[in-house]
mmCIF file of C-alpha atoms in Angstrom:
data_model
loop_
_atom_site.group_PDB
_atom_site.id
_atom_site.type_symbol
_atom_site.label_atom_id
_atom_site.label_comp_id
_atom_site.label_asym_id
_atom_site.label_seq_id
_atom_site.Cartn_x
_atom_site.Cartn_y
_atom_site.Cartn_z
ATOM 1 C CA UNK A 1 -17.413 20.480 -1.920
ATOM 2 C CA UNK A 2 -16.813 23.391 0.484
ATOM 3 C CA UNK A 3 -15.116 26.064 -1.659
ATOM 4 C CA UNK A 4 -14.031 28.112 1.064
ATOM 5 C CA UNK A 5 -12.065 25.252 2.694
ATOM 6 C CA UNK A 6 -10.775 24.394 -0.723
ATOM 7 C CA UNK A 7 -9.357 27.828 -1.474
ATOM 8 C CA UNK A 8 -7.612 27.867 1.962
ATOM 9 C CA UNK A 9 -6.065 24.460 1.420
ATOM 10 C CA UNK A 10 -4.839 25.650 -1.813
ATOM 11 C CA UNK A 11 -3.325 29.125 -0.414
ATOM 12 C CA UNK A 12 -1.298 26.834 2.035
ATOM 13 C CA UNK A 13 0.393 24.811 -0.326
ATOM 14 C CA UNK A 14 0.873 27.298 -3.139
ATOM 15 C CA UNK A 15 4.640 26.904 -2.449
ATOM 16 C CA UNK A 16 4.557 23.276 -3.770
ATOM 17 C CA UNK A 17 2.058 23.666 -6.550
ATOM 18 C CA UNK A 18 5.218 23.853 -9.190
ATOM 19 C CA UNK A 19 6.754 20.721 -8.013
ATOM 20 C CA UNK A 20 3.657 18.716 -8.125
ATOM 21 C CA UNK A 21 2.568 19.986 -11.602
ATOM 22 C CA UNK A 22 6.238 19.464 -13.078
ATOM 23 C CA UNK A 23 6.312 16.069 -11.105
ATOM 24 C CA UNK A 24 7.160 13.273 -13.753
ATOM 25 C CA UNK A 25 6.439 9.188 -13.533
ATOM 26 C CA UNK A 26 8.908 6.771 -14.819
ATOM 27 C CA UNK A 27 9.145 3.129 -14.084
ATOM 28 C CA UNK A 28 12.521 1.453 -13.770
ATOM 29 C CA UNK A 29 12.855 -2.506 -13.148
ATOM 30 C CA UNK A 30 15.919 -2.823 -10.855
ATOM 31 C CA UNK A 31 15.933 -6.345 -9.784
ATOM 32 C CA UNK A 32 15.221 -9.606 -11.605
ATOM 33 C CA UNK A 33 17.223 -12.855 -11.335
ATOM 34 C CA UNK A 34 17.013 -16.351 -9.444
ATOM 35 C CA UNK A 35 17.887 -16.138 -5.993
ATOM 36 C CA UNK A 36 20.101 -18.868 -4.839
ATOM 37 C CA UNK A 37 18.179 -21.533 -3.165
ATOM 38 C CA UNK A 38 14.947 -19.758 -3.743
ATOM 39 C CA UNK A 39 13.881 -21.227 -6.921
ATOM 40 C CA UNK A 40 11.972 -18.294 -8.190
ATOM 41 C CA UNK A 41 12.757 -14.653 -9.209
ATOM 42 C CA UNK A 42 13.288 -11.667 -6.737
ATOM 43 C CA UNK A 43 12.135 -8.713 -8.655
ATOM 44 C CA UNK A 44 11.791 -5.213 -7.633
ATOM 45 C CA UNK A 45 9.857 -2.437 -9.268
ATOM 46 C CA UNK A 46 10.931 1.265 -8.613
ATOM 47 C CA UNK A 47 8.583 3.891 -9.711
ATOM 48 C CA UNK A 48 9.523 7.652 -9.423
ATOM 49 C CA UNK A 49 7.668 11.009 -9.457
ATOM 50 C CA UNK A 50 10.479 13.394 -9.816
ATOM 51 C CA UNK A 51 11.102 17.181 -9.742
ATOM 52 C CA UNK A 52 14.601 19.109 -10.089
ATOM 53 C CA UNK A 53 15.572 18.878 -6.274
ATOM 54 C CA UNK A 54 13.768 15.636 -4.895
ATOM 55 C CA UNK A 55 11.603 13.008 -5.833
ATOM 56 C CA UNK A 56 9.387 10.290 -4.227
ATOM 57 C CA UNK A 57 9.620 6.582 -4.908
ATOM 58 C CA UNK A 58 7.389 3.550 -4.366
ATOM 59 C CA UNK A 59 9.015 0.418 -4.378
ATOM 60 C CA UNK A 60 7.449 -3.145 -4.946
ATOM 61 C CA UNK A 61 9.147 -6.412 -4.055
ATOM 62 C CA UNK A 62 8.254 -9.739 -5.094
ATOM 63 C CA UNK A 63 9.153 -12.283 -2.599
ATOM 64 C CA UNK A 64 10.341 -15.426 -4.790
ATOM 65 C CA UNK A 65 11.537 -17.353 -1.776
ATOM 66 C CA UNK A 66 9.735 -18.835 1.211
ATOM 67 C CA UNK A 67 7.264 -17.043 3.093
ATOM 68 C CA UNK A 68 8.766 -14.526 5.547
ATOM 69 C CA UNK A 69 7.168 -12.871 8.704
ATOM 70 C CA UNK A 70 9.679 -9.956 8.532
ATOM 71 C CA UNK A 71 12.072 -8.288 5.821
ATOM 72 C CA UNK A 72 14.637 -5.890 5.306
ATOM 73 C CA UNK A 73 15.464 -4.321 1.789
ATOM 74 C CA UNK A 74 18.633 -2.878 1.220
ATOM 75 C CA UNK A 75 20.194 -0.683 -1.727
ATOM 76 C CA UNK A 76 22.854 1.987 -2.398
ATOM 77 C CA UNK A 77 22.947 4.984 -4.522
ATOM 78 C CA UNK A 78 25.779 6.252 -6.786
ATOM 79 C CA UNK A 79 24.363 9.900 -6.578
ATOM 80 C CA UNK A 80 23.555 12.651 -4.095
ATOM 81 C CA UNK A 81 20.302 11.306 -2.650
ATOM 82 C CA UNK A 82 19.176 11.666 0.713
ATOM 83 C CA UNK A 83 16.074 10.022 2.383
ATOM 84 C CA UNK A 84 14.176 12.448 4.049
ATOM 85 C CA UNK A 85 10.688 10.575 4.875
ATOM 86 C CA UNK A 86 9.129 7.376 4.281
ATOM 87 C CA UNK A 87 5.720 5.535 4.480
ATOM 88 C CA UNK A 88 4.959 1.563 4.800
ATOM 89 C CA UNK A 89 8.349 0.936 6.043
ATOM 90 C CA UNK A 90 11.088 2.251 8.472
ATOM 91 C CA UNK A 91 14.161 3.576 6.338
ATOM 92 C CA UNK A 92 17.271 4.729 7.378
ATOM 93 C CA UNK A 93 20.328 5.979 5.661
ATOM 94 C CA UNK A 94 24.147 5.738 6.252
ATOM 95 C CA UNK A 95 26.147 7.570 3.599
ATOM 96 C CA UNK A 96 25.173 6.022 0.071
ATOM 97 C CA UNK A 97 23.544 2.908 1.789
ATOM 98 C CA UNK A 98 19.895 2.564 2.548
ATOM 99 C CA UNK A 99 17.959 0.035 4.661
ATOM 100 C CA UNK A 100 14.122 -0.258 4.458
ATOM 101 C CA UNK A 101 12.572 -2.480 7.420
ATOM 102 C CA UNK A 102 9.052 -3.531 7.721
ATOM 103 C CA UNK A 103 6.534 -1.821 9.889
ATOM 104 C CA UNK A 104 4.592 -4.068 12.263
ATOM 105 C CA UNK A 105 1.569 -4.291 10.128
ATOM 106 C CA UNK A 106 3.290 -5.504 6.719
ATOM 107 C CA UNK A 107 6.117 -7.821 7.753
ATOM 108 C CA UNK A 108 4.557 -11.037 6.767
ATOM 109 C CA UNK A 109 4.881 -11.563 2.830
ATOM 110 C CA UNK A 110 3.912 -15.093 1.386
ATOM 111 C CA UNK A 111 5.915 -16.862 -1.108
ATOM 112 C CA UNK A 112 5.271 -15.195 -4.681
ATOM 113 C CA UNK A 113 3.584 -12.217 -2.863
ATOM 114 C CA UNK A 114 4.656 -8.609 -3.068
ATOM 115 C CA UNK A 115 4.902 -6.032 -0.390
ATOM 116 C CA UNK A 116 5.392 -2.152 -1.358
ATOM 117 C CA UNK A 117 6.846 0.956 0.460
ATOM 118 C CA UNK A 118 7.593 4.475 -0.459
ATOM 119 C CA UNK A 119 9.983 7.234 0.450
ATOM 120 C CA UNK A 120 10.564 10.858 -0.292
ATOM 121 C CA UNK A 121 14.106 11.985 -0.972
ATOM 122 C CA UNK A 122 16.157 15.300 -1.734
ATOM 123 C CA UNK A 123 19.093 15.036 -4.225
ATOM 124 C CA UNK A 124 21.757 17.101 -5.918
ATOM 125 C CA UNK A 125 23.597 16.894 -8.953
ATOM 126 C CA UNK A 126 22.316 13.643 -10.966
ATOM 127 C CA UNK A 127 19.545 11.281 -9.624
ATOM 128 C CA UNK A 128 20.975 7.734 -10.452
ATOM 129 C CA UNK A 129 18.740 4.383 -9.879
ATOM 130 C CA UNK A 130 19.556 2.414 -6.857
ATOM 131 C CA UNK A 131 22.046 -0.384 -7.036
ATOM 132 C CA UNK A 132 22.650 -3.621 -5.361
ATOM 133 C CA UNK A 133 19.055 -4.361 -4.305
ATOM 134 C CA UNK A 134 18.593 -7.086 -1.757
ATOM 135 C CA UNK A 135 15.613 -8.565 -0.016
ATOM 136 C CA UNK A 136 16.285 -10.290 3.531
ATOM 137 C CA UNK A 137 20.118 -10.436 2.267
ATOM 138 C CA UNK A 138 18.970 -12.073 -1.224
ATOM 139 C CA UNK A 139 20.382 -10.109 -4.110
ATOM 140 C CA UNK A 140 18.079 -8.698 -6.794
ATOM 141 C CA UNK A 141 20.198 -7.747 -9.999
ATOM 142 C CA UNK A 142 20.004 -7.603 -13.707
ATOM 143 C CA UNK A 143 16.974 -6.628 -15.837
ATOM 144 C CA UNK A 144 13.571 -8.100 -15.543
ATOM 145 C CA UNK A 145 9.861 -7.327 -16.111
ATOM 146 C CA UNK A 146 7.556 -5.482 -13.677
ATOM 147 C CA UNK A 147 6.378 -7.070 -10.561
ATOM 148 C CA UNK A 148 2.480 -7.001 -10.234
ATOM 149 C CA UNK A 149 0.722 -4.463 -8.333
ATOM 150 C CA UNK A 150 1.056 -5.114 -4.381
ATOM 151 C CA UNK A 151 -1.033 -7.529 -2.840
ATOM 152 C CA UNK A 152 -1.162 -7.639 0.935
ATOM 153 C CA UNK A 153 -3.517 -8.010 3.704
ATOM 154 C CA UNK A 154 -4.957 -4.453 3.057
ATOM 155 C CA UNK A 155 -5.411 -5.006 -0.682
ATOM 156 C CA UNK A 156 -8.885 -6.365 -1.591
ATOM 157 C CA UNK A 157 -7.601 -8.243 -4.482
ATOM 158 C CA UNK A 158 -4.550 -9.886 -5.929
ATOM 159 C CA UNK A 159 -3.061 -9.178 -9.513
ATOM 160 C CA UNK A 160 -5.479 -8.393 -12.405
ATOM 161 C CA UNK A 161 -6.289 -11.212 -15.004
ATOM 162 C CA UNK A 162 -4.440 -11.092 -18.208
ATOM 163 C CA UNK A 163 -6.445 -10.303 -21.316
ATOM 164 C CA UNK A 164 -7.729 -7.507 -23.660
ATOM 165 C CA UNK A 165 -9.463 -4.081 -22.907
ATOM 166 C CA UNK A 166 -12.721 -5.867 -21.869
ATOM 167 C CA UNK A 167 -12.034 -9.228 -20.210
ATOM 168 C CA UNK A 168 -14.673 -11.748 -19.219
ATOM 169 C CA UNK A 169 -16.534 -12.054 -16.171
ATOM 170 C CA UNK A 170 -16.790 -8.293 -15.465
ATOM 171 C CA UNK A 171 -20.345 -6.922 -14.559
ATOM 172 C CA UNK A 172 -20.159 -4.665 -17.485
ATOM 173 C CA UNK A 173 -17.351 -3.512 -19.931
ATOM 174 C CA UNK A 174 -18.559 -0.723 -22.363
ATOM 175 C CA UNK A 175 -16.453 0.588 -25.190
ATOM 176 C CA UNK A 176 -19.134 2.687 -26.603
ATOM 177 C CA UNK A 177 -19.129 0.685 -29.593
ATOM 178 C CA UNK A 178 -22.913 -0.052 -29.354
ATOM 179 C CA UNK A 179 -23.804 3.683 -29.402
ATOM 180 C CA UNK A 180 -25.963 4.480 -32.433
ATOM 181 C CA UNK A 181 -25.749 8.401 -32.026
ATOM 182 C CA UNK A 182 -23.798 11.245 -30.771
ATOM 183 C CA UNK A 183 -25.973 11.456 -27.472
ATOM 184 C CA UNK A 184 -24.994 8.540 -24.970
ATOM 185 C CA UNK A 185 -27.605 6.095 -24.417
ATOM 186 C CA UNK A 186 -28.478 2.890 -23.049
ATOM 187 C CA UNK A 187 -26.916 2.425 -19.594
ATOM 188 C CA UNK A 188 -25.688 6.013 -20.098
ATOM 189 C CA UNK A 189 -27.602 9.134 -19.767
ATOM 190 C CA UNK A 190 -26.479 12.874 -19.704
ATOM 191 C CA UNK A 191 -26.801 14.702 -16.339
ATOM 192 C CA UNK A 192 -26.007 18.028 -15.460
ATOM 193 C CA UNK A 193 -25.792 18.334 -11.711
ATOM 194 C CA UNK A 194 -26.552 21.807 -9.924
ATOM 195 C CA UNK A 195 -27.622 23.618 -13.424
ATOM 196 C CA UNK A 196 -27.236 23.198 -17.038
ATOM 197 C CA UNK A 197 -24.557 25.185 -18.878
ATOM 198 C CA UNK A 198 -22.317 24.723 -22.020
ATOM 199 C CA UNK A 199 -20.352 21.444 -20.997
ATOM 200 C CA UNK A 200 -21.275 18.699 -23.146
ATOM 201 C CA UNK A 201 -21.229 14.732 -22.946
ATOM 202 C CA UNK A 202 -21.132 13.147 -26.826
ATOM 203 C CA UNK A 203 -20.233 10.109 -28.352
ATOM 204 C CA UNK A 204 -17.313 10.627 -30.749
ATOM 205 C CA UNK A 205 -15.253 8.653 -33.491
ATOM 206 C CA UNK A 206 -12.453 11.164 -33.458
ATOM 207 C CA UNK A 207 -10.834 9.755 -30.377
ATOM 208 C CA UNK A 208 -10.692 5.994 -29.122
ATOM 209 C CA UNK A 209 -8.391 3.730 -27.011
ATOM 210 C CA UNK A 210 -9.584 0.664 -28.820
ATOM 211 C CA UNK A 211 -12.594 0.073 -31.366
ATOM 212 C CA UNK A 212 -14.068 3.214 -33.189
ATOM 213 C CA UNK A 213 -15.773 5.161 -30.586
ATOM 214 C CA UNK A 214 -15.294 6.822 -27.153
ATOM 215 C CA UNK A 215 -17.033 9.223 -24.800
ATOM 216 C CA UNK A 216 -16.323 12.778 -25.256
ATOM 217 C CA UNK A 217 -16.515 15.411 -22.326
ATOM 218 C CA UNK A 218 -16.072 19.136 -23.267
ATOM 219 C CA UNK A 219 -15.623 20.322 -19.410
ATOM 220 C CA UNK A 220 -16.033 24.092 -18.886
ATOM 221 C CA UNK A 221 -14.728 25.923 -15.788
ATOM 222 C CA UNK A 222 -17.687 27.498 -14.514
ATOM 223 C CA UNK A 223 -20.069 26.057 -11.765
ATOM 224 C CA UNK A 224 -23.078 25.671 -13.837
ATOM 225 C CA UNK A 225 -21.302 23.663 -16.751
ATOM 226 C CA UNK A 226 -20.989 20.570 -14.619
ATOM 227 C CA UNK A 227 -21.633 17.344 -17.215
ATOM 228 C CA UNK A 228 -21.570 13.758 -16.803
ATOM 229 C CA UNK A 229 -22.626 10.341 -18.442
ATOM 230 C CA UNK A 230 -24.299 8.725 -15.851
ATOM 231 C CA UNK A 231 -24.700 4.544 -15.247
ATOM 232 C CA UNK A 232 -27.781 4.235 -12.668
ATOM 233 C CA UNK A 233 -28.073 0.451 -13.419
ATOM 234 C CA UNK A 234 -24.827 -1.674 -12.507
ATOM 235 C CA UNK A 235 -23.430 -0.882 -9.452
ATOM 236 C CA UNK A 236 -25.632 -2.877 -7.313
ATOM 237 C CA UNK A 237 -24.372 -6.022 -9.137
ATOM 238 C CA UNK A 238 -20.789 -5.289 -7.804
ATOM 239 C CA UNK A 239 -21.605 -4.561 -4.196
ATOM 240 C CA UNK A 240 -20.201 -4.469 -1.527
ATOM 241 C CA UNK A 241 -16.616 -3.697 -3.244
ATOM 242 C CA UNK A 242 -16.751 -1.967 -6.639
ATOM 243 C CA UNK A 243 -13.643 -2.554 -8.942
ATOM 244 C CA UNK A 244 -13.760 0.258 -11.701
ATOM 245 C CA UNK A 245 -11.393 0.507 -14.643
ATOM 246 C CA UNK A 246 -11.321 2.860 -17.424
ATOM 247 C CA UNK A 247 -9.175 4.631 -19.988
ATOM 248 C CA UNK A 248 -8.913 8.354 -20.138
ATOM 249 C CA UNK A 249 -7.142 11.085 -22.453
ATOM 250 C CA UNK A 250 -7.502 14.815 -21.803
ATOM 251 C CA UNK A 251 -6.149 17.844 -23.539
ATOM 252 C CA UNK A 252 -5.093 20.312 -20.642
ATOM 253 C CA UNK A 253 -2.667 20.062 -17.379
ATOM 254 C CA UNK A 254 -4.862 19.395 -14.582
ATOM 255 C CA UNK A 255 -5.541 22.516 -12.618
ATOM 256 C CA UNK A 256 -4.478 23.957 -9.099
ATOM 257 C CA UNK A 257 -7.968 24.065 -8.219
ATOM 258 C CA UNK A 258 -10.065 21.026 -7.429
ATOM 259 C CA UNK A 259 -11.600 19.457 -10.381
ATOM 260 C CA UNK A 260 -13.767 16.099 -10.752
ATOM 261 C CA UNK A 261 -13.898 13.901 -13.590
ATOM 262 C CA UNK A 262 -15.443 10.637 -11.939
ATOM 263 C CA UNK A 263 -18.237 10.917 -9.064
ATOM 264 C CA UNK A 264 -20.062 8.173 -7.319
ATOM 265 C CA UNK A 265 -23.136 8.775 -5.588
ATOM 266 C CA UNK A 266 -22.935 7.321 -1.783
ATOM 267 C CA UNK A 267 -26.540 6.581 -0.514
ATOM 268 C CA UNK A 268 -25.168 5.757 2.934
ATOM 269 C CA UNK A 269 -24.049 9.611 3.108
ATOM 270 C CA UNK A 270 -27.131 11.564 2.266
ATOM 271 C CA UNK A 271 -26.524 10.903 -1.274
ATOM 272 C CA UNK A 272 -23.219 12.908 -1.693
ATOM 273 C CA UNK A 273 -20.632 12.104 -4.009
ATOM 274 C CA UNK A 274 -17.334 10.302 -3.847
ATOM 275 C CA UNK A 275 -15.479 12.053 -6.202
ATOM 276 C CA UNK A 276 -11.941 11.116 -8.176
ATOM 277 C CA UNK A 277 -10.375 14.222 -9.884
ATOM 278 C CA UNK A 278 -7.343 16.479 -9.320
ATOM 279 C CA UNK A 279 -6.237 19.260 -6.935
ATOM 280 C CA UNK A 280 -2.688 20.914 -7.252
ATOM 281 C CA UNK A 281 -2.162 19.263 -10.317
ATOM 282 C CA UNK A 282 -2.121 15.574 -9.060
ATOM 283 C CA UNK A 283 -4.934 13.162 -8.658
ATOM 284 C CA UNK A 284 -7.132 13.345 -5.537
ATOM 285 C CA UNK A 285 -10.140 11.798 -4.087
ATOM 286 C CA UNK A 286 -12.525 14.130 -2.377
ATOM 287 C CA UNK A 287 -15.455 12.772 -0.307
ATOM 288 C CA UNK A 288 -18.069 15.584 -0.578
ATOM 289 C CA UNK A 289 -19.820 14.643 2.948
ATOM 290 C CA UNK A 290 -16.976 16.012 4.898
ATOM 291 C CA UNK A 291 -14.789 17.533 2.100
ATOM 292 C CA UNK A 292 -11.898 15.262 3.277
ATOM 293 C CA UNK A 293 -9.212 14.642 0.597
ATOM 294 C CA UNK A 294 -7.039 11.652 -0.150
ATOM 295 C CA UNK A 295 -4.168 12.126 -0.142
ATOM 296 C CA UNK A 296 -4.014 14.924 2.360
ATOM 297 C CA UNK A 297 -3.228 18.334 0.191
ATOM 298 C CA UNK A 298 0.388 18.971 1.968
ATOM 299 C CA UNK A 299 3.449 18.853 -0.036
ATOM 300 C CA UNK A 300 4.314 15.212 1.031
ATOM 301 C CA UNK A 301 0.903 14.355 0.345
ATOM 302 C CA UNK A 302 0.366 15.601 -3.175
ATOM 303 C CA UNK A 303 3.959 14.172 -3.923
ATOM 304 C CA UNK A 304 2.877 10.604 -3.234
ATOM 305 C CA UNK A 305 -0.180 10.996 -5.956
ATOM 306 C CA UNK A 306 0.359 11.018 -9.580
ATOM 307 C CA UNK A 307 0.180 13.764 -12.294
ATOM 308 C CA UNK A 308 -1.781 12.455 -15.494
ATOM 309 C CA UNK A 309 0.079 13.503 -18.832
ATOM 310 C CA UNK A 310 -2.140 15.197 -21.397
ATOM 311 C CA UNK A 311 -2.492 13.885 -25.023
ATOM 312 C CA UNK A 312 -1.967 10.034 -24.100
ATOM 313 C CA UNK A 313 -4.442 7.289 -23.128
ATOM 314 C CA UNK A 314 -3.800 6.308 -19.584
ATOM 315 C CA UNK A 315 -5.503 3.624 -17.408
ATOM 316 C CA UNK A 316 -7.120 4.353 -14.079
ATOM 317 C CA UNK A 317 -8.408 1.532 -11.671
ATOM 318 C CA UNK A 318 -9.753 1.663 -8.401
ATOM 319 C CA UNK A 319 -11.394 -0.358 -5.898
ATOM 320 C CA UNK A 320 -13.939 0.886 -3.065
ATOM 321 C CA UNK A 321 -14.731 -1.379 -0.162
ATOM 322 C CA UNK A 322 -18.222 -0.760 1.286
ATOM 323 C CA UNK A 323 -17.638 -3.148 4.072
ATOM 324 C CA UNK A 324 -14.381 -1.776 5.309
ATOM 325 C CA UNK A 325 -14.116 1.905 3.734
ATOM 326 C CA UNK A 326 -10.831 1.021 2.026
ATOM 327 C CA UNK A 327 -9.790 2.631 -1.331
ATOM 328 C CA UNK A 328 -7.166 1.311 -3.522
ATOM 329 C CA UNK A 329 -6.245 3.130 -6.812
ATOM 330 C CA UNK A 330 -3.905 2.062 -9.462
ATOM 331 C CA UNK A 331 -2.326 4.202 -12.481
ATOM 332 C CA UNK A 332 -1.426 2.115 -15.353
ATOM 333 C CA UNK A 333 -1.373 -1.007 -13.525
ATOM 334 C CA UNK A 334 0.831 0.514 -10.536
ATOM 335 C CA UNK A 335 -0.472 1.141 -6.953
ATOM 336 C CA UNK A 336 -0.699 4.775 -6.027
ATOM 337 C CA UNK A 337 0.437 5.331 -2.177
ATOM 338 C CA UNK A 338 -1.219 8.856 -2.130
ATOM 339 C CA UNK A 339 -4.525 7.356 -3.311
ATOM 340 C CA UNK A 340 -4.928 4.438 -0.870
ATOM 341 C CA UNK A 341 -7.062 4.549 2.228
ATOM 342 C CA UNK A 342 -6.438 1.396 4.468
ATOM 343 C CA UNK A 343 -6.968 0.370 8.084
ATOM 344 C CA UNK A 344 -3.573 2.132 9.275
ATOM 345 C CA UNK A 345 -3.383 5.939 9.223
ATOM 346 C CA UNK A 346 -0.512 7.221 7.352
ATOM 347 C CA UNK A 347 0.618 10.957 7.801
ATOM 348 C CA UNK A 348 -0.067 12.890 4.629
ATOM 349 C CA UNK A 349 -1.835 10.290 3.112
ATOM 350 C CA UNK A 350 -5.308 9.112 4.789
ATOM 351 C CA UNK A 351 -4.727 10.490 8.090
ATOM 352 C CA UNK A 352 -7.206 13.175 7.460
ATOM 353 C CA UNK A 353 -9.495 10.684 5.686
ATOM 354 C CA UNK A 354 -9.814 8.441 8.673
ATOM 355 C CA UNK A 355 -10.131 11.087 11.186
ATOM 356 C CA UNK A 356 -13.158 11.543 13.218
ATOM 357 C CA UNK A 357 -16.344 10.067 11.279
ATOM 358 C CA UNK A 358 -14.098 9.034 8.445
ATOM 359 C CA UNK A 359 -12.604 5.997 10.641
ATOM 360 C CA UNK A 360 -16.210 4.497 10.363
ATOM 361 C CA UNK A 361 -17.051 5.820 6.769
ATOM 362 C CA UNK A 362 -18.867 2.946 4.939
ATOM 363 C CA UNK A 363 -20.177 3.998 1.595
ATOM 364 C CA UNK A 364 -23.035 2.514 -0.613
ATOM 365 C CA UNK A 365 -22.285 3.449 -4.187
ATOM 366 C CA UNK A 366 -25.314 3.759 -6.471
ATOM 367 C CA UNK A 367 -23.957 5.184 -9.588
ATOM 368 C CA UNK A 368 -20.896 5.663 -11.817
ATOM 369 C CA UNK A 369 -20.784 9.456 -13.395
ATOM 370 C CA UNK A 370 -17.755 10.165 -15.792
ATOM 371 C CA UNK A 371 -17.454 13.965 -17.023
ATOM 372 C CA UNK A 372 -16.044 17.364 -15.680
ATOM 373 C CA UNK A 373 -16.773 19.552 -12.558
ATOM 374 C CA UNK A 374 -14.434 22.537 -11.722
ATOM 375 C CA UNK A 375 -15.044 24.487 -8.855
ATOM 376 C CA UNK A 376 -13.061 27.753 -10.043
ATOM 377 C CA UNK A 377 -11.897 28.094 -13.642
ATOM 378 C CA UNK A 378 -10.494 25.817 -16.120
ATOM 379 C CA UNK A 379 -11.863 24.045 -19.292
ATOM 380 C CA UNK A 380 -10.582 20.595 -20.519
ATOM 381 C CA UNK A 381 -11.662 18.193 -23.090
ATOM 382 C CA UNK A 382 -11.395 14.519 -21.988
ATOM 383 C CA UNK A 383 -12.166 11.094 -23.630
ATOM 384 C CA UNK A 384 -13.182 7.905 -21.742
ATOM 385 C CA UNK A 385 -13.143 4.581 -23.114
ATOM 386 C CA UNK A 386 -13.320 0.962 -22.276
ATOM 387 C CA UNK A 387 -15.120 1.444 -18.990
ATOM 388 C CA UNK A 388 -15.434 -1.798 -16.862
ATOM 389 C CA UNK A 389 -17.009 -2.656 -13.659
ATOM 390 C CA UNK A 390 -16.165 -6.090 -11.643
ATOM 391 C CA UNK A 391 -16.212 -7.651 -8.393
ATOM 392 C CA UNK A 392 -12.436 -8.152 -8.710
ATOM 393 C CA UNK A 393 -9.407 -6.469 -10.097
ATOM 394 C CA UNK A 394 -9.969 -5.878 -13.907
ATOM 395 C CA UNK A 395 -6.362 -4.902 -15.162
ATOM 396 C CA UNK A 396 -5.168 -2.501 -17.828
#
């Protein structure tokens, strides 16, 4: 990574670091009932990343009626909320009433399919959940169950299959249960990019998402202490679209400076890495070949990512499409707008990612590395478990 550029970027957004680090995720289901004449539920999932004066929200609507070629979602608030910006919809507000209309590229929603959009909002007093939600005039009220993750023309797969931690039909799924020593073996080998230090990758029975074992990474905050468990054998079997799912638990809040806990060698771009980690406390994709980030590290961009809690197992999924260059990312089963690169340039999200040569970026991934790189300072102990690679959506 260009570390001088990273430092400049961090300075520019110093004012929003506290907001990003303090962001909290919560999921509310605010609509599920049978719409009149539709014969199927209209359901709305509402995910919030909130701080003390504002929040971003991702709304996912399941169309329970006939296919539509355009849509309008409406709702109202009982608090002092005011929409300041939006993505994947044209959002307007009059008093407490809000209207979201489709963009030209996402107006068509098949019966049973979902569409997702989001917005940033400032508020005073108490933040309340939207009420009176309707989709094309059909009310969605009462309690229900979460709608599936978005499945639109720009999303490379539909909802994940149901099943346990290691569903059938994947290229591989490894809970590290076959490991016989503390040193990762079999498909995994320990690698130390750049130079070897005091960081370590071991198999442990002290923590596990399922079973009895997991991969433990003791990450150190200096340049030579990079360490990963690397799988070189399986990525070709999933080409050209790689779906990866893993569970992760860590001990220290992800820092302001750039860190990486997953890296993928890109043979199409001089064997540089496509990296998933964090910056400004929230998840970020980084492309080593040109140092582009997804989302852009602006206040609005960081707010559209997620902060990974400490001390709990969290599920991360992603899809990287080598044919189109698209990236889709899910956190605990919910799509993350800020970690989505599709064919439409979205300000503060993938506009930097798609700029210049990024528009023709087509990766060819050859390995999967789980571990820790920190480019400034900061230690963390992480555990990985139930790692899966597939040619389709895996699920948590």
